[in-house]
Amino acid sequence: MITLQQIEEKYDFIFPEFFKKLWDDGMLNYMRGFDEGLKEGENWIDTVYPALKENPPALLHSGESQLTLLTPEMLLNFETPAFWDTEAHHFIPFAKTLEGNYYAFYDNVKVEGETPIVEIWDEMDDTEYYAKNFEDFIFRQMVESAEDIDKDDLKVEYGGDVNAYLADVHRDIESITPYLKAEYIEKLKEIYGREPKEDTLVYLLITMQESEEIIESYLDFELMGESFPHEI
């Protein structure tokens, strides 16, 4: 089994205690219980997902569409893209978006003594400060997901039933409750307790403007939204 210490040695980086606690409790592992891999004929959706659904790891249903937390094996064997300027920037990636962007710890700077989270864009030479720590990353992901619940995704995964999806998000909230600040949990329960509004392509619980206001109110820090180039 891959240990967090192995990954720390690979990146010459010590993960924050909050991240370590989630790791130790299996809250960052989308292959939890199947770390040795799947048998022939098995797949994630039919074999692994049912075992995770009732006590889901972080952001399983409530991260941005198709967000993937990198598995321990992916973290250990991650191959840094050749165009990243690794001499100037110390990134420790931990998640990937559908568009190919990475979320990573950025060890070049500290924000209030903590290592901030950045989003490294795939199709442009741009990296943006996203959150001042990993706890704020989780909260921001869950807030932003409420502004855009894609109908096509719902049709594929829930037969179009938005309430079935929201029931799974409430499981996400319950499973992450022991770890997040009480004020974060309270706000998430309030947001996801609302009646969803239907638009042409999406359902939404909050508008983009309200999402931005919540993020500014709860998570704002000096570098948020600033960006820098990361390519050679």
PDB file of C-alpha atoms in Angstrom:
ATOM      1  CA  MET A   1       0.000   0.000   0.000  1.00  0.00           C
ATOM      2  CA  ILE A   2       1.264   3.459  -0.921  1.00  0.00           C
ATOM      3  CA  THR A   3       1.895   5.691   2.083  1.00  0.00           C
ATOM      4  CA  LEU A   4       1.622   9.442   2.358  1.00  0.00           C
ATOM      5  CA  GLN A   5       5.244   9.510   3.470  1.00  0.00           C
ATOM      6  CA  GLN A   6       6.294   8.087   0.093  1.00  0.00           C
ATOM      7  CA  ILE A   7       4.432  10.899  -1.651  1.00  0.00           C
ATOM      8  CA  GLU A   8       5.938  13.499   0.682  1.00  0.00           C
ATOM      9  CA  GLU A   9       9.397  12.186  -0.169  1.00  0.00           C
ATOM     10  CA  LYS A  10       8.648  12.339  -3.897  1.00  0.00           C
ATOM     11  CA  TYR A  11       7.638  15.999  -3.713  1.00  0.00           C
ATOM     12  CA  ASP A  12       9.913  17.057  -0.822  1.00  0.00           C
ATOM     13  CA  PHE A  13       6.794  18.431   0.831  1.00  0.00           C
ATOM     14  CA  ILE A  14       5.032  17.884   4.153  1.00  0.00           C
ATOM     15  CA  PHE A  15       1.258  17.841   3.762  1.00  0.00           C
ATOM     16  CA  PRO A  16      -0.760  19.919   6.251  1.00  0.00           C
ATOM     17  CA  GLU A  17      -2.356  18.156   9.209  1.00  0.00           C
ATOM     18  CA  PHE A  18      -5.871  18.679   7.820  1.00  0.00           C
ATOM     19  CA  PHE A  19      -4.927  16.836   4.611  1.00  0.00           C
ATOM     20  CA  LYS A  20      -3.205  14.079   6.594  1.00  0.00           C
ATOM     21  CA  LYS A  21      -6.306  13.520   8.744  1.00  0.00           C
ATOM     22  CA  LEU A  22      -8.519  13.163   5.669  1.00  0.00           C
ATOM     23  CA  TRP A  23      -5.960  10.846   4.080  1.00  0.00           C
ATOM     24  CA  ASP A  24      -5.720   8.631   7.176  1.00  0.00           C
ATOM     25  CA  ASP A  25      -9.514   8.368   7.358  1.00  0.00           C
ATOM     26  CA  GLY A  26      -9.869   7.384   3.689  1.00  0.00           C
ATOM     27  CA  MET A  27     -11.625  10.641   2.845  1.00  0.00           C
ATOM     28  CA  LEU A  28      -9.364  11.367  -0.135  1.00  0.00           C
ATOM     29  CA  ASN A  29      -9.395   7.918  -1.664  1.00  0.00           C
ATOM     30  CA  TYR A  30     -11.932   7.188  -4.422  1.00  0.00           C
ATOM     31  CA  MET A  31     -10.628   3.593  -4.456  1.00  0.00           C
ATOM     32  CA  ARG A  32     -11.132   3.129  -0.710  1.00  0.00           C
ATOM     33  CA  GLY A  33     -11.327  -0.557   0.088  1.00  0.00           C
ATOM     34  CA  PHE A  34      -9.986  -1.518  -3.328  1.00  0.00           C
ATOM     35  CA  ASP A  35      -6.426  -0.258  -3.087  1.00  0.00           C
ATOM     36  CA  GLU A  36      -5.074  -3.442  -4.615  1.00  0.00           C
ATOM     37  CA  GLY A  37      -7.045  -2.756  -7.782  1.00  0.00           C
ATOM     38  CA  LEU A  38     -10.059  -4.324  -9.446  1.00  0.00           C
ATOM     39  CA  LYS A  39     -10.419  -7.885 -10.637  1.00  0.00           C
ATOM     40  CA  GLU A  40     -11.042  -8.776 -14.245  1.00  0.00           C
ATOM     41  CA  GLY A  41     -14.572  -7.790 -15.253  1.00  0.00           C
ATOM     42  CA  GLU A  42     -14.991  -5.315 -12.404  1.00  0.00           C
ATOM     43  CA  ASN A  43     -15.368  -1.567 -12.873  1.00  0.00           C
ATOM     44  CA  TRP A  44     -15.448   1.455 -10.591  1.00  0.00           C
ATOM     45  CA  ILE A  45     -19.119   2.388 -10.978  1.00  0.00           C
ATOM     46  CA  ASP A  46     -20.482  -1.101 -10.258  1.00  0.00           C
ATOM     47  CA  THR A  47     -17.888  -2.363  -7.778  1.00  0.00           C
ATOM     48  CA  VAL A  48     -16.299   0.560  -5.928  1.00  0.00           C
ATOM     49  CA  TYR A  49     -18.972   3.240  -5.968  1.00  0.00           C
ATOM     50  CA  PRO A  50     -21.657   1.277  -4.058  1.00  0.00           C
ATOM     51  CA  ALA A  51     -19.142   0.797  -1.235  1.00  0.00           C
ATOM     52  CA  LEU A  52     -18.424   4.531  -1.087  1.00  0.00           C
ATOM     53  CA  LYS A  53     -21.874   6.006  -1.565  1.00  0.00           C
ATOM     54  CA  GLU A  54     -23.196   5.920   2.014  1.00  0.00           C
ATOM     55  CA  ASN A  55     -20.046   7.438   3.531  1.00  0.00           C
ATOM     56  CA  PRO A  56     -18.499   9.203   0.543  1.00  0.00           C
ATOM     57  CA  PRO A  57     -14.974  10.582   0.426  1.00  0.00           C
ATOM     58  CA  ALA A  58     -14.577  14.331   0.022  1.00  0.00           C
ATOM     59  CA  LEU A  59     -16.276  15.882  -3.021  1.00  0.00           C
ATOM     60  CA  LEU A  60     -17.431  12.564  -4.466  1.00  0.00           C
ATOM     61  CA  HIS A  61     -20.733  14.121  -5.574  1.00  0.00           C
ATOM     62  CA  SER A  62     -20.182  17.775  -4.746  1.00  0.00           C
ATOM     63  CA  GLY A  63     -17.009  18.853  -6.502  1.00  0.00           C
ATOM     64  CA  GLU A  64     -17.066  20.559  -9.866  1.00  0.00           C
ATOM     65  CA  SER A  65     -18.331  18.377 -12.710  1.00  0.00           C
ATOM     66  CA  GLN A  66     -16.008  15.428 -13.291  1.00  0.00           C
ATOM     67  CA  LEU A  67     -13.434  16.552 -10.711  1.00  0.00           C
ATOM     68  CA  THR A  68     -11.118  13.662  -9.858  1.00  0.00           C
ATOM     69  CA  LEU A  69      -8.983  13.448  -6.744  1.00  0.00           C
ATOM     70  CA  LEU A  70      -5.775  11.723  -7.766  1.00  0.00           C
ATOM     71  CA  THR A  71      -5.420   8.241  -6.306  1.00  0.00           C
ATOM     72  CA  PRO A  72      -2.385   7.397  -4.157  1.00  0.00           C
ATOM     73  CA  GLU A  73      -0.874   5.589  -7.157  1.00  0.00           C
ATOM     74  CA  MET A  74      -1.493   8.607  -9.407  1.00  0.00           C
ATOM     75  CA  LEU A  75       0.088  10.922  -6.842  1.00  0.00           C
ATOM     76  CA  LEU A  76       3.168   8.761  -6.470  1.00  0.00           C
ATOM     77  CA  ASN A  77       3.620   8.168 -10.202  1.00  0.00           C
ATOM     78  CA  PHE A  78       2.584  11.631 -11.396  1.00  0.00           C
ATOM     79  CA  GLU A  79       4.637  12.764 -14.380  1.00  0.00           C
ATOM     80  CA  THR A  80       5.041  16.516 -14.392  1.00  0.00           C
ATOM     81  CA  PRO A  81       4.165  17.988 -17.801  1.00  0.00           C
ATOM     82  CA  ALA A  82       7.339  18.898 -19.664  1.00  0.00           C
ATOM     83  CA  PHE A  83       6.256  22.508 -20.142  1.00  0.00           C
ATOM     84  CA  TRP A  84       5.830  23.236 -16.407  1.00  0.00           C
ATOM     85  CA  ASP A  85       8.667  25.364 -15.058  1.00  0.00           C
ATOM     86  CA  THR A  86       9.564  23.180 -12.098  1.00  0.00           C
ATOM     87  CA  GLU A  87      12.722  25.113 -11.320  1.00  0.00           C
ATOM     88  CA  ALA A  88      10.659  28.219 -10.591  1.00  0.00           C
ATOM     89  CA  HIS A  89       7.482  26.612  -9.198  1.00  0.00           C
ATOM     90  CA  HIS A  90       6.985  23.861  -6.609  1.00  0.00           C
ATOM     91  CA  PHE A  91       3.578  22.308  -7.345  1.00  0.00           C
ATOM     92  CA  ILE A  92       2.116  19.290  -5.548  1.00  0.00           C
ATOM     93  CA  PRO A  93      -0.926  18.306  -7.658  1.00  0.00           C
ATOM     94  CA  PHE A  94      -3.789  16.402  -6.036  1.00  0.00           C
ATOM     95  CA  ALA A  95      -6.828  16.750  -8.347  1.00  0.00           C
ATOM     96  CA  LYS A  96      -7.670  17.044 -12.040  1.00  0.00           C
ATOM     97  CA  THR A  97     -10.661  18.586 -13.813  1.00  0.00           C
ATOM     98  CA  LEU A  98     -12.502  17.335 -16.874  1.00  0.00           C
ATOM     99  CA  GLU A  99     -10.783  20.089 -18.899  1.00  0.00           C
ATOM    100  CA  GLY A 100      -7.345  18.862 -17.882  1.00  0.00           C
ATOM    101  CA  ASN A 101      -6.584  21.548 -15.302  1.00  0.00           C
ATOM    102  CA  TYR A 102      -4.843  20.551 -12.083  1.00  0.00           C
ATOM    103  CA  TYR A 103      -5.385  21.701  -8.530  1.00  0.00           C
ATOM    104  CA  ALA A 104      -2.177  21.709  -6.515  1.00  0.00           C
ATOM    105  CA  PHE A 105      -0.526  22.893  -3.368  1.00  0.00           C
ATOM    106  CA  TYR A 106       1.858  25.735  -4.225  1.00  0.00           C
ATOM    107  CA  ASP A 107       4.836  25.555  -1.916  1.00  0.00           C
ATOM    108  CA  ASN A 108       6.533  28.745  -3.112  1.00  0.00           C
ATOM    109  CA  VAL A 109       4.502  30.969  -0.815  1.00  0.00           C
ATOM    110  CA  LYS A 110       2.652  30.806   2.482  1.00  0.00           C
ATOM    111  CA  VAL A 111      -0.689  32.410   3.302  1.00  0.00           C
ATOM    112  CA  GLU A 112      -1.169  32.916   7.032  1.00  0.00           C
ATOM    113  CA  GLY A 113       1.397  30.166   7.556  1.00  0.00           C
ATOM    114  CA  GLU A 114      -0.346  27.692   5.221  1.00  0.00           C
ATOM    115  CA  THR A 115       0.348  26.387   1.734  1.00  0.00           C
ATOM    116  CA  PRO A 116      -2.243  27.786  -0.696  1.00  0.00           C
ATOM    117  CA  ILE A 117      -4.106  25.896  -3.408  1.00  0.00           C
ATOM    118  CA  VAL A 118      -3.764  26.949  -7.040  1.00  0.00           C
ATOM    119  CA  GLU A 119      -5.474  25.919 -10.258  1.00  0.00           C
ATOM    120  CA  ILE A 120      -3.013  25.187 -13.071  1.00  0.00           C
ATOM    121  CA  TRP A 121      -4.716  25.759 -16.405  1.00  0.00           C
ATOM    122  CA  ASP A 122      -4.038  23.239 -19.146  1.00  0.00           C
ATOM    123  CA  GLU A 123      -4.626  25.256 -22.298  1.00  0.00           C
ATOM    124  CA  MET A 124      -3.002  28.507 -21.214  1.00  0.00           C
ATOM    125  CA  ASP A 125       0.118  29.607 -19.377  1.00  0.00           C
ATOM    126  CA  ASP A 126      -1.810  30.656 -16.315  1.00  0.00           C
ATOM    127  CA  THR A 127      -2.045  29.492 -12.706  1.00  0.00           C
ATOM    128  CA  GLU A 128      -4.602  31.077 -10.369  1.00  0.00           C
ATOM    129  CA  TYR A 129      -4.691  31.226  -6.578  1.00  0.00           C
ATOM    130  CA  TYR A 130      -7.857  29.350  -5.597  1.00  0.00           C
ATOM    131  CA  ALA A 131      -7.877  28.856  -1.807  1.00  0.00           C
ATOM    132  CA  LYS A 132      -5.579  29.604   1.094  1.00  0.00           C
ATOM    133  CA  ASN A 133      -5.649  26.003   2.358  1.00  0.00           C
ATOM    134  CA  PHE A 134      -7.117  22.578   1.642  1.00  0.00           C
ATOM    135  CA  GLU A 135     -10.126  23.016   3.922  1.00  0.00           C
ATOM    136  CA  ASP A 136     -11.116  26.172   2.060  1.00  0.00           C
ATOM    137  CA  PHE A 137     -10.602  24.338  -1.240  1.00  0.00           C
ATOM    138  CA  ILE A 138     -13.218  21.748  -0.258  1.00  0.00           C
ATOM    139  CA  PHE A 139     -15.701  24.369   0.913  1.00  0.00           C
ATOM    140  CA  ARG A 140     -15.268  26.485  -2.228  1.00  0.00           C
ATOM    141  CA  GLN A 141     -15.752  23.455  -4.479  1.00  0.00           C
ATOM    142  CA  MET A 142     -18.975  22.561  -2.721  1.00  0.00           C
ATOM    143  CA  VAL A 143     -20.298  26.120  -2.906  1.00  0.00           C
ATOM    144  CA  GLU A 144     -19.468  26.571  -6.583  1.00  0.00           C
ATOM    145  CA  SER A 145     -21.054  23.239  -7.502  1.00  0.00           C
ATOM    146  CA  ALA A 146     -24.429  24.569  -6.344  1.00  0.00           C
ATOM    147  CA  GLU A 147     -24.460  27.201  -9.082  1.00  0.00           C
ATOM    148  CA  ASP A 148     -24.331  24.769 -12.011  1.00  0.00           C
ATOM    149  CA  ILE A 149     -25.935  21.302 -11.794  1.00  0.00           C
ATOM    150  CA  ASP A 150     -25.677  20.052 -15.350  1.00  0.00           C
ATOM    151  CA  LYS A 151     -28.827  18.408 -16.745  1.00  0.00           C
ATOM    152  CA  ASP A 152     -26.886  16.138 -19.097  1.00  0.00           C
ATOM    153  CA  ASP A 153     -24.845  14.783 -16.195  1.00  0.00           C
ATOM    154  CA  LEU A 154     -28.035  14.290 -14.187  1.00  0.00           C
ATOM    155  CA  LYS A 155     -29.616  12.371 -17.036  1.00  0.00           C
ATOM    156  CA  VAL A 156     -26.659   9.995 -17.288  1.00  0.00           C
ATOM    157  CA  GLU A 157     -26.085   9.483 -13.565  1.00  0.00           C
ATOM    158  CA  TYR A 158     -29.546   9.979 -12.006  1.00  0.00           C
ATOM    159  CA  GLY A 159     -32.055   9.595 -14.818  1.00  0.00           C
ATOM    160  CA  GLY A 160     -32.558  13.359 -14.666  1.00  0.00           C
ATOM    161  CA  ASP A 161     -33.692  13.335 -11.019  1.00  0.00           C
ATOM    162  CA  VAL A 162     -32.107  16.384  -9.381  1.00  0.00           C
ATOM    163  CA  ASN A 163     -33.443  15.406  -5.955  1.00  0.00           C
ATOM    164  CA  ALA A 164     -31.630  12.060  -6.121  1.00  0.00           C
ATOM    165  CA  TYR A 165     -28.432  13.959  -6.837  1.00  0.00           C
ATOM    166  CA  LEU A 166     -29.054  16.342  -3.928  1.00  0.00           C
ATOM    167  CA  ALA A 167     -29.575  13.364  -1.611  1.00  0.00           C
ATOM    168  CA  ASP A 168     -26.068  12.212  -2.512  1.00  0.00           C
ATOM    169  CA  VAL A 169     -24.674  15.702  -1.905  1.00  0.00           C
ATOM    170  CA  HIS A 170     -26.231  15.635   1.561  1.00  0.00           C
ATOM    171  CA  ARG A 171     -24.302  12.398   2.150  1.00  0.00           C
ATOM    172  CA  ASP A 172     -21.141  14.274   1.131  1.00  0.00           C
ATOM    173  CA  ILE A 173     -21.969  16.998   3.642  1.00  0.00           C
ATOM    174  CA  GLU A 174     -22.579  14.497   6.424  1.00  0.00           C
ATOM    175  CA  SER A 175     -19.344  12.628   5.762  1.00  0.00           C
ATOM    176  CA  ILE A 176     -17.229  15.806   5.690  1.00  0.00           C
ATOM    177  CA  THR A 177     -18.956  17.371   8.729  1.00  0.00           C
ATOM    178  CA  PRO A 178     -16.400  16.104  11.303  1.00  0.00           C
ATOM    179  CA  TYR A 179     -13.605  17.816   9.389  1.00  0.00           C
ATOM    180  CA  LEU A 180     -14.854  21.218   8.199  1.00  0.00           C
ATOM    181  CA  LYS A 181     -15.470  24.329  10.272  1.00  0.00           C
ATOM    182  CA  ALA A 182     -18.971  24.418  11.756  1.00  0.00           C
ATOM    183  CA  GLU A 183     -19.748  27.659   9.920  1.00  0.00           C
ATOM    184  CA  TYR A 184     -18.861  26.012   6.602  1.00  0.00           C
ATOM    185  CA  ILE A 185     -21.151  23.056   7.291  1.00  0.00           C
ATOM    186  CA  GLU A 186     -23.975  25.336   8.363  1.00  0.00           C
ATOM    187  CA  LYS A 187     -23.711  27.313   5.127  1.00  0.00           C
ATOM    188  CA  LEU A 188     -23.541  24.196   2.957  1.00  0.00           C
ATOM    189  CA  LYS A 189     -26.643  22.731   4.605  1.00  0.00           C
ATOM    190  CA  GLU A 190     -28.469  26.004   4.017  1.00  0.00           C
ATOM    191  CA  ILE A 191     -27.464  26.135   0.336  1.00  0.00           C
ATOM    192  CA  TYR A 192     -28.240  22.502  -0.435  1.00  0.00           C
ATOM    193  CA  GLY A 193     -31.494  22.671   1.501  1.00  0.00           C
ATOM    194  CA  ARG A 194     -32.936  25.120  -1.009  1.00  0.00           C
ATOM    195  CA  GLU A 195     -35.412  24.253  -3.747  1.00  0.00           C
ATOM    196  CA  PRO A 196     -33.483  23.895  -7.023  1.00  0.00           C
ATOM    197  CA  LYS A 197     -34.343  26.340  -9.787  1.00  0.00           C
ATOM    198  CA  GLU A 198     -34.533  24.997 -13.321  1.00  0.00           C
ATOM    199  CA  ASP A 199     -32.797  26.725 -16.226  1.00  0.00           C
ATOM    200  CA  THR A 200     -32.368  25.632 -19.832  1.00  0.00           C
ATOM    201  CA  LEU A 201     -29.268  23.480 -19.349  1.00  0.00           C
ATOM    202  CA  VAL A 202     -28.813  23.373 -15.579  1.00  0.00           C
ATOM    203  CA  TYR A 203     -30.423  23.423 -12.178  1.00  0.00           C
ATOM    204  CA  LEU A 204     -29.079  25.912  -9.679  1.00  0.00           C
ATOM    205  CA  LEU A 205     -29.339  26.509  -5.955  1.00  0.00           C
ATOM    206  CA  ILE A 206     -27.409  29.782  -5.966  1.00  0.00           C
ATOM    207  CA  THR A 207     -26.511  32.294  -8.650  1.00  0.00           C
ATOM    208  CA  MET A 208     -22.929  32.890  -9.722  1.00  0.00           C
ATOM    209  CA  GLN A 209     -23.094  36.304  -8.060  1.00  0.00           C
ATOM    210  CA  GLU A 210     -24.198  34.815  -4.734  1.00  0.00           C
ATOM    211  CA  SER A 211     -21.488  32.167  -5.010  1.00  0.00           C
ATOM    212  CA  GLU A 212     -18.871  34.867  -5.481  1.00  0.00           C
ATOM    213  CA  GLU A 213     -20.243  36.803  -2.518  1.00  0.00           C
ATOM    214  CA  ILE A 214     -20.100  33.717  -0.276  1.00  0.00           C
ATOM    215  CA  ILE A 215     -16.541  32.971  -1.350  1.00  0.00           C
ATOM    216  CA  GLU A 216     -15.454  36.540  -0.714  1.00  0.00           C
ATOM    217  CA  SER A 217     -17.183  36.620   2.665  1.00  0.00           C
ATOM    218  CA  TYR A 218     -15.870  33.280   3.946  1.00  0.00           C
ATOM    219  CA  LEU A 219     -12.621  32.650   2.089  1.00  0.00           C
ATOM    220  CA  ASP A 220     -11.090  35.886   0.833  1.00  0.00           C
ATOM    221  CA  PHE A 221      -7.326  36.337   1.128  1.00  0.00           C
ATOM    222  CA  GLU A 222      -4.878  38.754  -0.423  1.00  0.00           C
ATOM    223  CA  LEU A 223      -3.770  36.566  -3.333  1.00  0.00           C
ATOM    224  CA  MET A 224      -7.172  35.083  -4.261  1.00  0.00           C
ATOM    225  CA  GLY A 225      -7.848  35.431  -7.980  1.00  0.00           C
ATOM    226  CA  GLU A 226      -4.323  36.561  -8.791  1.00  0.00           C
ATOM    227  CA  SER A 227      -2.479  34.527 -11.383  1.00  0.00           C
ATOM    228  CA  PHE A 228       0.998  33.908 -12.747  1.00  0.00           C
ATOM    229  CA  PRO A 229       2.618  32.034 -15.674  1.00  0.00           C
ATOM    230  CA  HIS A 230       3.905  28.535 -14.971  1.00  0.00           C
ATOM    231  CA  GLU A 231       5.397  27.372 -18.255  1.00  0.00           C
ATOM    232  CA  ILE A 232       9.041  27.301 -19.350  1.00  0.00           C
TER     233      ILE A 232
END
